[in-house]
Amino acid sequence: MAGPLSKYSFINAKLRARISKILPNELFEELAKAPSIDAALALLRDTPFGGLDETYSQTGDLKQAELDLLRSEIDLYRNIRQYVHQNSAQLLDAMLSQFEIENLKNAIRIYFDRQIRNRSVESSIHYILYDRIVHDVPVDIIVNADSFEEIAGACEGTPYNQIIKKYCRTVESEGSLFRMEIALDHFYYRNLLSSIDRLDRRDRTIALRLTGVEIDLQNINWIIRFKNFYGLPLEAVLAAIVPGGFNLDKTVMGELYTAQNVTSVLQGFVKRKYPALSALLSAQTADSTSRLLLIRRILEEIMKHEVHRILAGYPFTIGITLSYFVLKRNELKKIRTVLNAKYYGIEQERIESMI
């Protein structure tokens, strides 16, 4: 059995070098100040994201540039996978499936808009991926399908076949993809947690901690969506959230969904586990959505805290690999946020608050 040193010394040295090249906050401050999207893209020319300027210059299409970003993110996982020990490879495959599931959901949305809602999808079909990510999912067949039965048949041999079969009638009767998409997301996290369970004890503890914080963030994002767009009753919300959160279990989630004062719900674990973040609890919020956004901000800070904790700790674990992915995801998210903000003319102060 390979020891921690032989499993992680090479890949961790490689990733620490890559972490040092992640775009600094100072550059994002300059991007926020840029007077236009063209000026922002010009600032990225001498970075690994220089190709975005070329794509946008040639097409004038920001969505195509974002698609390039997505491809580069997928390639990032594939590139790292070839260097990790075989014990970690299955976990990276599970993580890579997040992109496949999101792409599948987008393909099904195109089918749904075209076939069920009778809407034009001519523009949408150019902004999804048609190449294999993990499984052989025939995206071209899905977007052009005549029925969910055809989609399920096209997904035969993938983990998604049974989910589509189970929820297709619900989608048609409710006129909404909500339950099917929630089921696909739940599958992703179940598969991810199952892959983590196969790691050795030290790696499993670290991976569960980071993934648990990610699940907390996902659940808070869902709760914001549920509250703003669906108005779901509490029982439906609790049935939809993903189990496995690190700080926020179903009881806390229920309290957050209904509480007028979220500070009282959060202060226990924040002050106990993350005392440096206690000051955030004093922020004033005017409405329920603002309160939930405050929680998301606190959870994002908790994720940063966990990553810094790993990077400063024992180096020969899966933690460096997972932390690198978190840092790269945040970098890419900030690039997307800034470029979209510039494209839509959002003012500098608002952009700075978003990144």
Short mmCIF file of the C-alpha atoms (twelve columns), coordinates in Angstrom:
data_MODEL
# 
_entry.id   MODEL 
# 
loop_
_atom_site.group_PDB 
_atom_site.id 
_atom_site.type_symbol 
_atom_site.label_atom_id 
_atom_site.label_alt_id 
_atom_site.label_comp_id 
_atom_site.label_asym_id 
_atom_site.label_seq_id 
_atom_site.Cartn_x 
_atom_site.Cartn_y 
_atom_site.Cartn_z 
_atom_site.pdbx_PDB_model_num 
ATOM 1   C CA . MET A 1   0.000   0.000  0.000   1 
ATOM 2   C CA . ALA A 2   1.368   3.398  -1.008  1 
ATOM 3   C CA . GLY A 3   2.116   5.808  1.821   1 
ATOM 4   C CA . PRO A 4   1.098   9.487  1.942   1 
ATOM 5   C CA . LEU A 5   4.534   10.692 0.802   1 
ATOM 6   C CA . SER A 6   4.609   8.540  -2.345  1 
ATOM 7   C CA . LYS A 7   0.959   9.337  -3.140  1 
ATOM 8   C CA . TYR A 8   1.111   13.091 -2.760  1 
ATOM 9   C CA . SER A 9   4.656   14.500 -2.900  1 
ATOM 10  C CA . PHE A 10  4.728   14.972 -6.698  1 
ATOM 11  C CA . ILE A 11  1.168   16.165 -7.281  1 
ATOM 12  C CA . ASN A 12  1.226   18.488 -4.272  1 
ATOM 13  C CA . ALA A 13  4.447   20.171 -5.386  1 
ATOM 14  C CA . LYS A 14  2.909   20.642 -8.819  1 
ATOM 15  C CA . LEU A 15  -0.325  22.065 -7.413  1 
ATOM 16  C CA . ARG A 16  1.373   24.444 -5.001  1 
ATOM 17  C CA . ALA A 17  3.209   25.910 -7.990  1 
ATOM 18  C CA . ARG A 18  -0.117  26.302 -9.794  1 
ATOM 19  C CA . ILE A 19  -1.785  27.833 -6.749  1 
ATOM 20  C CA . SER A 20  0.896   30.527 -6.718  1 
ATOM 21  C CA . LYS A 21  -0.196  31.524 -10.248 1 
ATOM 22  C CA . ILE A 22  -3.899  32.003 -9.445  1 
ATOM 23  C CA . LEU A 23  -4.917  35.553 -10.322 1 
ATOM 24  C CA . PRO A 24  -4.329  37.900 -7.370  1 
ATOM 25  C CA . ASN A 25  -7.031  40.034 -5.787  1 
ATOM 26  C CA . GLU A 26  -5.272  43.145 -7.073  1 
ATOM 27  C CA . LEU A 27  -5.998  42.112 -10.657 1 
ATOM 28  C CA . PHE A 28  -9.671  41.609 -9.869  1 
ATOM 29  C CA . GLU A 29  -9.727  45.094 -8.364  1 
ATOM 30  C CA . GLU A 30  -8.356  46.410 -11.674 1 
ATOM 31  C CA . LEU A 31  -10.918 44.374 -13.596 1 
ATOM 32  C CA . ALA A 32  -13.720 45.875 -11.526 1 
ATOM 33  C CA . LYS A 33  -12.424 49.366 -12.389 1 
ATOM 34  C CA . ALA A 34  -12.159 48.650 -16.125 1 
ATOM 35  C CA . PRO A 35  -14.433 51.012 -18.096 1 
ATOM 36  C CA . SER A 36  -15.745 48.301 -20.443 1 
ATOM 37  C CA . ILE A 37  -15.750 44.600 -21.132 1 
ATOM 38  C CA . ASP A 38  -13.110 45.135 -23.830 1 
ATOM 39  C CA . ALA A 39  -10.866 46.869 -21.313 1 
ATOM 40  C CA . ALA A 40  -11.414 44.047 -18.807 1 
ATOM 41  C CA . LEU A 41  -10.541 41.415 -21.403 1 
ATOM 42  C CA . ALA A 42  -7.420  43.391 -22.327 1 
ATOM 43  C CA . LEU A 43  -6.272  43.107 -18.701 1 
ATOM 44  C CA . LEU A 44  -6.538  39.324 -19.006 1 
ATOM 45  C CA . ARG A 45  -4.435  39.055 -22.182 1 
ATOM 46  C CA . ASP A 46  -1.188  38.252 -20.372 1 
ATOM 47  C CA . THR A 47  -2.814  35.674 -18.091 1 
ATOM 48  C CA . PRO A 48  -3.855  32.058 -18.764 1 
ATOM 49  C CA . PHE A 49  -7.232  33.538 -19.771 1 
ATOM 50  C CA . GLY A 50  -5.893  35.565 -22.683 1 
ATOM 51  C CA . GLY A 51  -7.860  33.443 -25.157 1 
ATOM 52  C CA . LEU A 52  -11.124 34.964 -23.901 1 
ATOM 53  C CA . ASP A 53  -10.216 38.286 -25.505 1 
ATOM 54  C CA . GLU A 54  -9.608  36.585 -28.839 1 
ATOM 55  C CA . THR A 55  -12.909 34.683 -28.691 1 
ATOM 56  C CA . TYR A 56  -14.900 37.769 -27.776 1 
ATOM 57  C CA . SER A 57  -13.122 39.931 -30.356 1 
ATOM 58  C CA . GLN A 58  -13.938 37.437 -33.095 1 
ATOM 59  C CA . THR A 59  -17.537 36.697 -32.114 1 
ATOM 60  C CA . GLY A 60  -18.782 39.546 -29.910 1 
ATOM 61  C CA . ASP A 61  -20.450 36.706 -28.003 1 
ATOM 62  C CA . LEU A 62  -19.752 36.563 -24.263 1 
ATOM 63  C CA . LYS A 63  -21.494 33.198 -23.947 1 
ATOM 64  C CA . GLN A 64  -18.965 31.666 -26.340 1 
ATOM 65  C CA . ALA A 65  -16.159 33.038 -24.171 1 
ATOM 66  C CA . GLU A 66  -17.866 31.510 -21.123 1 
ATOM 67  C CA . LEU A 67  -18.089 28.186 -22.959 1 
ATOM 68  C CA . ASP A 68  -14.326 28.371 -23.482 1 
ATOM 69  C CA . LEU A 69  -13.945 28.920 -19.732 1 
ATOM 70  C CA . LEU A 70  -16.079 25.863 -19.046 1 
ATOM 71  C CA . ARG A 71  -13.993 23.700 -21.387 1 
ATOM 72  C CA . SER A 72  -10.823 24.880 -19.697 1 
ATOM 73  C CA . GLU A 73  -12.258 24.017 -16.273 1 
ATOM 74  C CA . ILE A 74  -13.132 20.494 -17.414 1 
ATOM 75  C CA . ASP A 75  -9.670  20.090 -18.926 1 
ATOM 76  C CA . LEU A 76  -8.226  21.178 -15.586 1 
ATOM 77  C CA . TYR A 77  -9.805  18.182 -13.815 1 
ATOM 78  C CA . ARG A 78  -8.704  15.816 -16.569 1 
ATOM 79  C CA . ASN A 79  -5.163  17.138 -16.444 1 
ATOM 80  C CA . ILE A 80  -4.884  16.742 -12.669 1 
ATOM 81  C CA . ARG A 81  -6.430  13.276 -12.798 1 
ATOM 82  C CA . GLN A 82  -3.482  11.881 -14.715 1 
ATOM 83  C CA . TYR A 83  -1.118  12.819 -11.879 1 
ATOM 84  C CA . VAL A 84  -3.097  11.626 -8.838  1 
ATOM 85  C CA . HIS A 85  -2.733  8.246  -7.193  1 
ATOM 86  C CA . GLN A 86  -5.256  5.623  -8.303  1 
ATOM 87  C CA . ASN A 87  -6.959  5.857  -4.885  1 
ATOM 88  C CA . SER A 88  -7.958  9.437  -5.711  1 
ATOM 89  C CA . ALA A 89  -8.838  8.951  -9.383  1 
ATOM 90  C CA . GLN A 90  -12.379 7.744  -8.678  1 
ATOM 91  C CA . LEU A 91  -13.040 10.841 -6.562  1 
ATOM 92  C CA . LEU A 92  -11.890 13.097 -9.402  1 
ATOM 93  C CA . ASP A 93  -14.186 11.229 -11.801 1 
ATOM 94  C CA . ALA A 94  -17.070 11.868 -9.413  1 
ATOM 95  C CA . MET A 95  -16.138 15.546 -9.233  1 
ATOM 96  C CA . LEU A 96  -15.871 15.747 -13.021 1 
ATOM 97  C CA . SER A 97  -19.431 14.444 -13.330 1 
ATOM 98  C CA . GLN A 98  -20.725 17.774 -11.939 1 
ATOM 99  C CA . PHE A 99  -20.025 19.270 -15.369 1 
ATOM 100 C CA . GLU A 100 -21.711 16.392 -17.157 1 
ATOM 101 C CA . ILE A 101 -24.825 16.676 -14.992 1 
ATOM 102 C CA . GLU A 102 -25.053 20.429 -15.477 1 
ATOM 103 C CA . ASN A 103 -24.620 19.978 -19.226 1 
ATOM 104 C CA . LEU A 104 -27.306 17.272 -19.238 1 
ATOM 105 C CA . LYS A 105 -29.691 19.579 -17.367 1 
ATOM 106 C CA . ASN A 106 -29.051 22.306 -19.940 1 
ATOM 107 C CA . ALA A 107 -29.726 19.869 -22.786 1 
ATOM 108 C CA . ILE A 108 -32.989 18.728 -21.166 1 
ATOM 109 C CA . ARG A 109 -34.002 22.372 -20.651 1 
ATOM 110 C CA . ILE A 110 -33.562 22.951 -24.394 1 
ATOM 111 C CA . TYR A 111 -35.722 19.905 -25.143 1 
ATOM 112 C CA . PHE A 112 -38.302 21.102 -22.598 1 
ATOM 113 C CA . ASP A 113 -38.461 24.622 -24.038 1 
ATOM 114 C CA . ARG A 114 -38.726 23.332 -27.601 1 
ATOM 115 C CA . GLN A 115 -41.085 20.386 -27.133 1 
ATOM 116 C CA . ILE A 116 -43.187 21.297 -24.084 1 
ATOM 117 C CA . ARG A 117 -43.200 25.093 -24.100 1 
ATOM 118 C CA . ASN A 118 -43.034 25.500 -27.890 1 
ATOM 119 C CA . ARG A 119 -40.270 28.067 -27.640 1 
ATOM 120 C CA . SER A 120 -37.438 28.764 -30.059 1 
ATOM 121 C CA . VAL A 121 -34.143 27.216 -28.936 1 
ATOM 122 C CA . GLU A 122 -32.026 28.185 -31.925 1 
ATOM 123 C CA . SER A 123 -29.617 30.284 -29.866 1 
ATOM 124 C CA . SER A 124 -29.426 27.916 -26.877 1 
ATOM 125 C CA . ILE A 125 -28.111 24.902 -28.802 1 
ATOM 126 C CA . HIS A 126 -24.799 26.677 -29.407 1 
ATOM 127 C CA . TYR A 127 -24.002 27.099 -25.716 1 
ATOM 128 C CA . ILE A 128 -23.807 23.532 -24.477 1 
ATOM 129 C CA . LEU A 129 -21.106 20.873 -24.821 1 
ATOM 130 C CA . TYR A 130 -21.541 17.975 -27.198 1 
ATOM 131 C CA . ASP A 131 -18.343 16.056 -26.406 1 
ATOM 132 C CA . ARG A 132 -18.089 13.226 -23.882 1 
ATOM 133 C CA . ILE A 133 -17.256 14.327 -20.341 1 
ATOM 134 C CA . VAL A 134 -17.517 11.129 -18.248 1 
ATOM 135 C CA . HIS A 135 -20.245 8.978  -19.833 1 
ATOM 136 C CA . ASP A 136 -21.551 8.673  -23.362 1 
ATOM 137 C CA . VAL A 137 -24.428 11.137 -23.112 1 
ATOM 138 C CA . PRO A 138 -25.717 11.903 -26.644 1 
ATOM 139 C CA . VAL A 139 -26.509 15.576 -26.168 1 
ATOM 140 C CA . ASP A 140 -27.452 16.064 -29.816 1 
ATOM 141 C CA . ILE A 141 -30.170 13.402 -29.510 1 
ATOM 142 C CA . ILE A 142 -31.462 14.905 -26.254 1 
ATOM 143 C CA . VAL A 143 -31.893 18.446 -27.565 1 
ATOM 144 C CA . ASN A 144 -33.704 17.125 -30.660 1 
ATOM 145 C CA . ALA A 145 -35.770 14.423 -28.909 1 
ATOM 146 C CA . ASP A 146 -39.545 14.094 -29.312 1 
ATOM 147 C CA . SER A 147 -40.205 12.685 -25.829 1 
ATOM 148 C CA . PHE A 148 -38.671 11.946 -22.452 1 
ATOM 149 C CA . GLU A 149 -38.824 8.254  -23.383 1 
ATOM 150 C CA . GLU A 150 -36.431 8.983  -26.228 1 
ATOM 151 C CA . ILE A 151 -34.151 10.917 -23.874 1 
ATOM 152 C CA . ALA A 152 -34.162 8.096  -21.312 1 
ATOM 153 C CA . GLY A 153 -33.375 5.591  -24.062 1 
ATOM 154 C CA . ALA A 154 -30.514 7.734  -25.314 1 
ATOM 155 C CA . CYS A 155 -29.109 7.748  -21.755 1 
ATOM 156 C CA . GLU A 156 -29.260 3.946  -21.438 1 
ATOM 157 C CA . GLY A 157 -26.033 2.731  -19.831 1 
ATOM 158 C CA . THR A 158 -25.531 5.952  -17.845 1 
ATOM 159 C CA . PRO A 159 -26.556 6.700  -14.238 1 
ATOM 160 C CA . TYR A 160 -29.106 9.219  -15.542 1 
ATOM 161 C CA . ASN A 161 -31.426 6.807  -17.333 1 
ATOM 162 C CA . GLN A 162 -33.406 5.775  -14.247 1 
ATOM 163 C CA . ILE A 163 -33.651 9.343  -12.898 1 
ATOM 164 C CA . ILE A 164 -35.149 10.581 -16.164 1 
ATOM 165 C CA . LYS A 165 -37.574 7.648  -16.282 1 
ATOM 166 C CA . LYS A 166 -38.638 8.218  -12.681 1 
ATOM 167 C CA . TYR A 167 -39.354 11.947 -13.001 1 
ATOM 168 C CA . CYS A 168 -40.482 12.430 -16.618 1 
ATOM 169 C CA . ARG A 169 -44.198 12.093 -15.777 1 
ATOM 170 C CA . THR A 170 -43.823 14.512 -12.858 1 
ATOM 171 C CA . VAL A 171 -42.153 17.032 -15.147 1 
ATOM 172 C CA . GLU A 172 -44.966 16.764 -17.672 1 
ATOM 173 C CA . SER A 173 -47.757 16.964 -15.098 1 
ATOM 174 C CA . GLU A 174 -46.208 19.872 -13.171 1 
ATOM 175 C CA . GLY A 175 -44.841 21.682 -16.219 1 
ATOM 176 C CA . SER A 176 -41.525 22.096 -14.426 1 
ATOM 177 C CA . LEU A 177 -38.089 20.431 -14.464 1 
ATOM 178 C CA . PHE A 178 -37.583 21.274 -10.801 1 
ATOM 179 C CA . ARG A 179 -37.890 17.774 -9.301  1 
ATOM 180 C CA . MET A 180 -35.846 16.087 -12.022 1 
ATOM 181 C CA . GLU A 181 -33.037 18.608 -11.655 1 
ATOM 182 C CA . ILE A 182 -33.021 18.243 -7.865  1 
ATOM 183 C CA . ALA A 183 -32.813 14.452 -8.302  1 
ATOM 184 C CA . LEU A 184 -29.845 14.803 -10.660 1 
ATOM 185 C CA . ASP A 185 -28.065 17.072 -8.184  1 
ATOM 186 C CA . HIS A 186 -28.763 14.651 -5.334  1 
ATOM 187 C CA . PHE A 187 -27.283 11.849 -7.418  1 
ATOM 188 C CA . TYR A 188 -24.121 13.900 -7.926  1 
ATOM 189 C CA . TYR A 189 -23.598 14.428 -4.208  1 
ATOM 190 C CA . ARG A 190 -24.446 10.815 -3.314  1 
ATOM 191 C CA . ASN A 191 -21.897 9.607  -5.844  1 
ATOM 192 C CA . LEU A 192 -19.339 12.129 -4.589  1 
ATOM 193 C CA . LEU A 193 -19.804 11.109 -0.952  1 
ATOM 194 C CA . SER A 194 -19.637 7.432  -1.944  1 
ATOM 195 C CA . SER A 195 -16.285 8.073  -3.638  1 
ATOM 196 C CA . ILE A 196 -15.030 9.880  -0.542  1 
ATOM 197 C CA . ASP A 197 -15.996 6.875  1.607   1 
ATOM 198 C CA . ARG A 198 -13.452 4.794  -0.321  1 
ATOM 199 C CA . LEU A 199 -10.524 7.019  0.691   1 
ATOM 200 C CA . ASP A 200 -8.274  6.239  3.649   1 
ATOM 201 C CA . ARG A 201 -9.193  7.707  7.018   1 
ATOM 202 C CA . ARG A 202 -7.132  10.920 6.928   1 
ATOM 203 C CA . ASP A 203 -8.137  11.767 3.351   1 
ATOM 204 C CA . ARG A 204 -11.762 10.857 4.030   1 
ATOM 205 C CA . THR A 205 -11.947 13.233 7.006   1 
ATOM 206 C CA . ILE A 206 -10.516 16.135 4.993   1 
ATOM 207 C CA . ALA A 207 -12.674 15.463 1.918   1 
ATOM 208 C CA . LEU A 208 -15.858 15.152 3.988   1 
ATOM 209 C CA . ARG A 209 -15.120 18.449 5.711   1 
ATOM 210 C CA . LEU A 210 -14.567 20.394 2.466   1 
ATOM 211 C CA . THR A 211 -17.429 18.689 0.662   1 
ATOM 212 C CA . GLY A 212 -19.692 19.333 3.637   1 
ATOM 213 C CA . VAL A 213 -19.018 23.074 3.399   1 
ATOM 214 C CA . GLU A 214 -19.686 22.893 -0.360  1 
ATOM 215 C CA . ILE A 215 -23.015 21.160 0.368   1 
ATOM 216 C CA . ASP A 216 -23.879 23.892 2.881   1 
ATOM 217 C CA . LEU A 217 -23.277 26.469 0.146   1 
ATOM 218 C CA . GLN A 218 -25.336 24.507 -2.380  1 
ATOM 219 C CA . ASN A 219 -28.220 24.207 0.058   1 
ATOM 220 C CA . ILE A 220 -28.168 27.907 0.882   1 
ATOM 221 C CA . ASN A 221 -28.173 28.757 -2.834  1 
ATOM 222 C CA . TRP A 222 -31.194 26.479 -3.252  1 
ATOM 223 C CA . ILE A 223 -32.997 28.003 -0.294  1 
ATOM 224 C CA . ILE A 224 -32.516 31.488 -1.780  1 
ATOM 225 C CA . ARG A 225 -33.927 30.179 -5.063  1 
ATOM 226 C CA . PHE A 226 -36.817 28.360 -3.351  1 
ATOM 227 C CA . LYS A 227 -37.761 31.450 -1.354  1 
ATOM 228 C CA . ASN A 228 -37.544 33.905 -4.259  1 
ATOM 229 C CA . PHE A 229 -38.961 31.878 -7.140  1 
ATOM 230 C CA . TYR A 230 -40.931 28.925 -5.837  1 
ATOM 231 C CA . GLY A 231 -42.377 29.923 -2.462  1 
ATOM 232 C CA . LEU A 232 -42.138 26.294 -1.345  1 
ATOM 233 C CA . PRO A 233 -43.471 25.177 2.024   1 
ATOM 234 C CA . LEU A 234 -40.850 24.209 4.576   1 
ATOM 235 C CA . GLU A 235 -41.428 20.448 4.219   1 
ATOM 236 C CA . ALA A 236 -40.758 20.614 0.474   1 
ATOM 237 C CA . VAL A 237 -37.585 22.622 1.081   1 
ATOM 238 C CA . LEU A 238 -36.259 20.121 3.622   1 
ATOM 239 C CA . ALA A 239 -36.989 17.257 1.221   1 
ATOM 240 C CA . ALA A 240 -35.008 18.993 -1.527  1 
ATOM 241 C CA . ILE A 241 -31.828 19.952 0.308   1 
ATOM 242 C CA . VAL A 242 -28.751 17.717 0.084   1 
ATOM 243 C CA . PRO A 243 -27.778 15.729 3.188   1 
ATOM 244 C CA . GLY A 244 -24.147 15.770 4.286   1 
ATOM 245 C CA . GLY A 245 -23.621 19.442 5.134   1 
ATOM 246 C CA . PHE A 246 -20.767 20.247 7.511   1 
ATOM 247 C CA . ASN A 247 -22.310 23.034 9.595   1 
ATOM 248 C CA . LEU A 248 -25.956 23.218 8.516   1 
ATOM 249 C CA . ASP A 249 -28.162 20.182 9.091   1 
ATOM 250 C CA . LYS A 250 -31.876 19.988 8.257   1 
ATOM 251 C CA . THR A 251 -32.891 21.494 11.572  1 
ATOM 252 C CA . VAL A 252 -30.689 24.544 11.052  1 
ATOM 253 C CA . MET A 253 -31.798 24.809 7.407   1 
ATOM 254 C CA . GLY A 254 -35.419 24.871 8.525   1 
ATOM 255 C CA . GLU A 255 -34.690 27.618 11.029  1 
ATOM 256 C CA . LEU A 256 -32.822 29.656 8.416   1 
ATOM 257 C CA . TYR A 257 -35.684 29.348 5.952   1 
ATOM 258 C CA . THR A 258 -38.241 30.704 8.397   1 
ATOM 259 C CA . ALA A 259 -36.228 32.841 10.848  1 
ATOM 260 C CA . GLN A 260 -36.412 36.611 10.876  1 
ATOM 261 C CA . ASN A 261 -33.130 36.812 12.782  1 
ATOM 262 C CA . VAL A 262 -30.574 34.509 11.170  1 
ATOM 263 C CA . THR A 263 -27.818 35.781 13.462  1 
ATOM 264 C CA . SER A 264 -29.268 33.891 16.403  1 
ATOM 265 C CA . VAL A 265 -29.306 30.681 14.361  1 
ATOM 266 C CA . LEU A 266 -25.728 31.038 13.121  1 
ATOM 267 C CA . GLN A 267 -23.866 32.550 16.035  1 
ATOM 268 C CA . GLY A 268 -23.446 29.266 17.921  1 
ATOM 269 C CA . PHE A 269 -21.314 27.398 15.399  1 
ATOM 270 C CA . VAL A 270 -19.658 30.523 13.930  1 
ATOM 271 C CA . LYS A 271 -18.384 31.744 17.293  1 
ATOM 272 C CA . ARG A 272 -17.345 28.236 18.290  1 
ATOM 273 C CA . LYS A 273 -15.624 27.107 15.081  1 
ATOM 274 C CA . TYR A 274 -14.809 30.343 13.241  1 
ATOM 275 C CA . PRO A 275 -14.490 33.161 15.790  1 
ATOM 276 C CA . ALA A 276 -12.664 35.374 13.269  1 
ATOM 277 C CA . LEU A 277 -15.892 35.541 11.240  1 
ATOM 278 C CA . SER A 278 -18.067 36.681 14.137  1 
ATOM 279 C CA . ALA A 279 -17.983 40.291 12.932  1 
ATOM 280 C CA . LEU A 280 -19.999 39.310 9.860   1 
ATOM 281 C CA . LEU A 281 -22.899 38.403 12.130  1 
ATOM 282 C CA . SER A 282 -23.332 42.057 13.065  1 
ATOM 283 C CA . ALA A 283 -24.204 43.052 9.487   1 
ATOM 284 C CA . GLN A 284 -27.655 44.594 9.178   1 
ATOM 285 C CA . THR A 285 -30.061 42.975 6.699   1 
ATOM 286 C CA . ALA A 286 -33.354 44.466 5.578   1 
ATOM 287 C CA . ASP A 287 -35.251 41.454 4.266   1 
ATOM 288 C CA . SER A 288 -35.260 37.660 4.146   1 
ATOM 289 C CA . THR A 289 -33.298 37.466 0.886   1 
ATOM 290 C CA . SER A 290 -30.593 39.772 2.249   1 
ATOM 291 C CA . ARG A 291 -30.365 37.588 5.334   1 
ATOM 292 C CA . LEU A 292 -29.882 34.477 3.222   1 
ATOM 293 C CA . LEU A 293 -27.253 36.255 1.103   1 
ATOM 294 C CA . LEU A 294 -25.445 37.102 4.333   1 
ATOM 295 C CA . ILE A 295 -25.412 33.410 5.233   1 
ATOM 296 C CA . ARG A 296 -23.963 32.588 1.813   1 
ATOM 297 C CA . ARG A 297 -21.224 35.148 2.327   1 
ATOM 298 C CA . ILE A 298 -20.395 33.639 5.731   1 
ATOM 299 C CA . LEU A 299 -20.274 30.155 4.210   1 
ATOM 300 C CA . GLU A 300 -17.974 31.375 1.430   1 
ATOM 301 C CA . GLU A 301 -15.655 32.786 4.088   1 
ATOM 302 C CA . ILE A 302 -15.822 29.460 5.932   1 
ATOM 303 C CA . MET A 303 -14.746 27.682 2.734   1 
ATOM 304 C CA . LYS A 304 -11.776 30.052 2.423   1 
ATOM 305 C CA . HIS A 305 -10.908 29.375 6.062   1 
ATOM 306 C CA . GLU A 306 -10.997 25.605 5.496   1 
ATOM 307 C CA . VAL A 307 -8.802  25.867 2.385   1 
ATOM 308 C CA . HIS A 308 -6.224  28.031 4.167   1 
ATOM 309 C CA . ARG A 309 -6.271  25.596 7.065   1 
ATOM 310 C CA . ILE A 310 -5.462  22.702 4.720   1 
ATOM 311 C CA . LEU A 311 -2.723  24.596 2.863   1 
ATOM 312 C CA . ALA A 312 -1.035  25.464 6.163   1 
ATOM 313 C CA . GLY A 313 -1.315  21.930 7.546   1 
ATOM 314 C CA . TYR A 314 0.137   18.472 6.893   1 
ATOM 315 C CA . PRO A 315 0.955   18.502 3.168   1 
ATOM 316 C CA . PHE A 316 0.624   14.855 2.130   1 
ATOM 317 C CA . THR A 317 -3.143  14.448 1.823   1 
ATOM 318 C CA . ILE A 318 -5.928  14.799 -0.727  1 
ATOM 319 C CA . GLY A 319 -6.560  18.218 0.796   1 
ATOM 320 C CA . ILE A 320 -4.111  20.091 -1.459  1 
ATOM 321 C CA . THR A 321 -5.804  18.710 -4.576  1 
ATOM 322 C CA . LEU A 322 -9.292  19.574 -3.342  1 
ATOM 323 C CA . SER A 323 -8.176  23.020 -2.172  1 
ATOM 324 C CA . TYR A 324 -6.699  23.739 -5.589  1 
ATOM 325 C CA . PHE A 325 -10.031 22.960 -7.229  1 
ATOM 326 C CA . VAL A 326 -11.849 25.246 -4.776  1 
ATOM 327 C CA . LEU A 327 -9.418  28.090 -5.471  1 
ATOM 328 C CA . LYS A 328 -9.653  27.621 -9.246  1 
ATOM 329 C CA . ARG A 329 -13.449 27.449 -9.092  1 
ATOM 330 C CA . ASN A 330 -13.497 30.736 -7.187  1 
ATOM 331 C CA . GLU A 331 -11.092 32.309 -9.680  1 
ATOM 332 C CA . LEU A 332 -13.246 31.262 -12.637 1 
ATOM 333 C CA . LYS A 333 -16.419 32.372 -10.873 1 
ATOM 334 C CA . LYS A 334 -14.950 35.836 -10.311 1 
ATOM 335 C CA . ILE A 335 -13.868 36.105 -13.952 1 
ATOM 336 C CA . ARG A 336 -17.383 35.173 -15.119 1 
ATOM 337 C CA . THR A 337 -18.917 37.623 -12.656 1 
ATOM 338 C CA . VAL A 338 -16.732 40.542 -13.742 1 
ATOM 339 C CA . LEU A 339 -17.155 39.904 -17.474 1 
ATOM 340 C CA . ASN A 340 -20.930 39.594 -17.215 1 
ATOM 341 C CA . ALA A 341 -21.093 42.698 -15.037 1 
ATOM 342 C CA . LYS A 342 -19.074 44.683 -17.574 1 
ATOM 343 C CA . TYR A 343 -21.175 43.330 -20.421 1 
ATOM 344 C CA . TYR A 344 -24.376 44.525 -18.732 1 
ATOM 345 C CA . GLY A 345 -22.954 47.839 -17.547 1 
ATOM 346 C CA . ILE A 346 -23.067 47.199 -13.790 1 
ATOM 347 C CA . GLU A 347 -21.292 49.885 -11.762 1 
ATOM 348 C CA . GLN A 348 -17.873 49.333 -10.186 1 
ATOM 349 C CA . GLU A 349 -19.033 49.449 -6.564  1 
ATOM 350 C CA . ARG A 350 -21.579 46.686 -7.151  1 
ATOM 351 C CA . ILE A 351 -18.990 44.539 -8.960  1 
ATOM 352 C CA . GLU A 352 -16.574 44.897 -6.054  1 
ATOM 353 C CA . SER A 353 -19.262 43.674 -3.671  1 
ATOM 354 C CA . MET A 354 -19.887 40.654 -5.918  1 
ATOM 355 C CA . ILE A 355 -16.270 39.479 -6.077  1 
# 
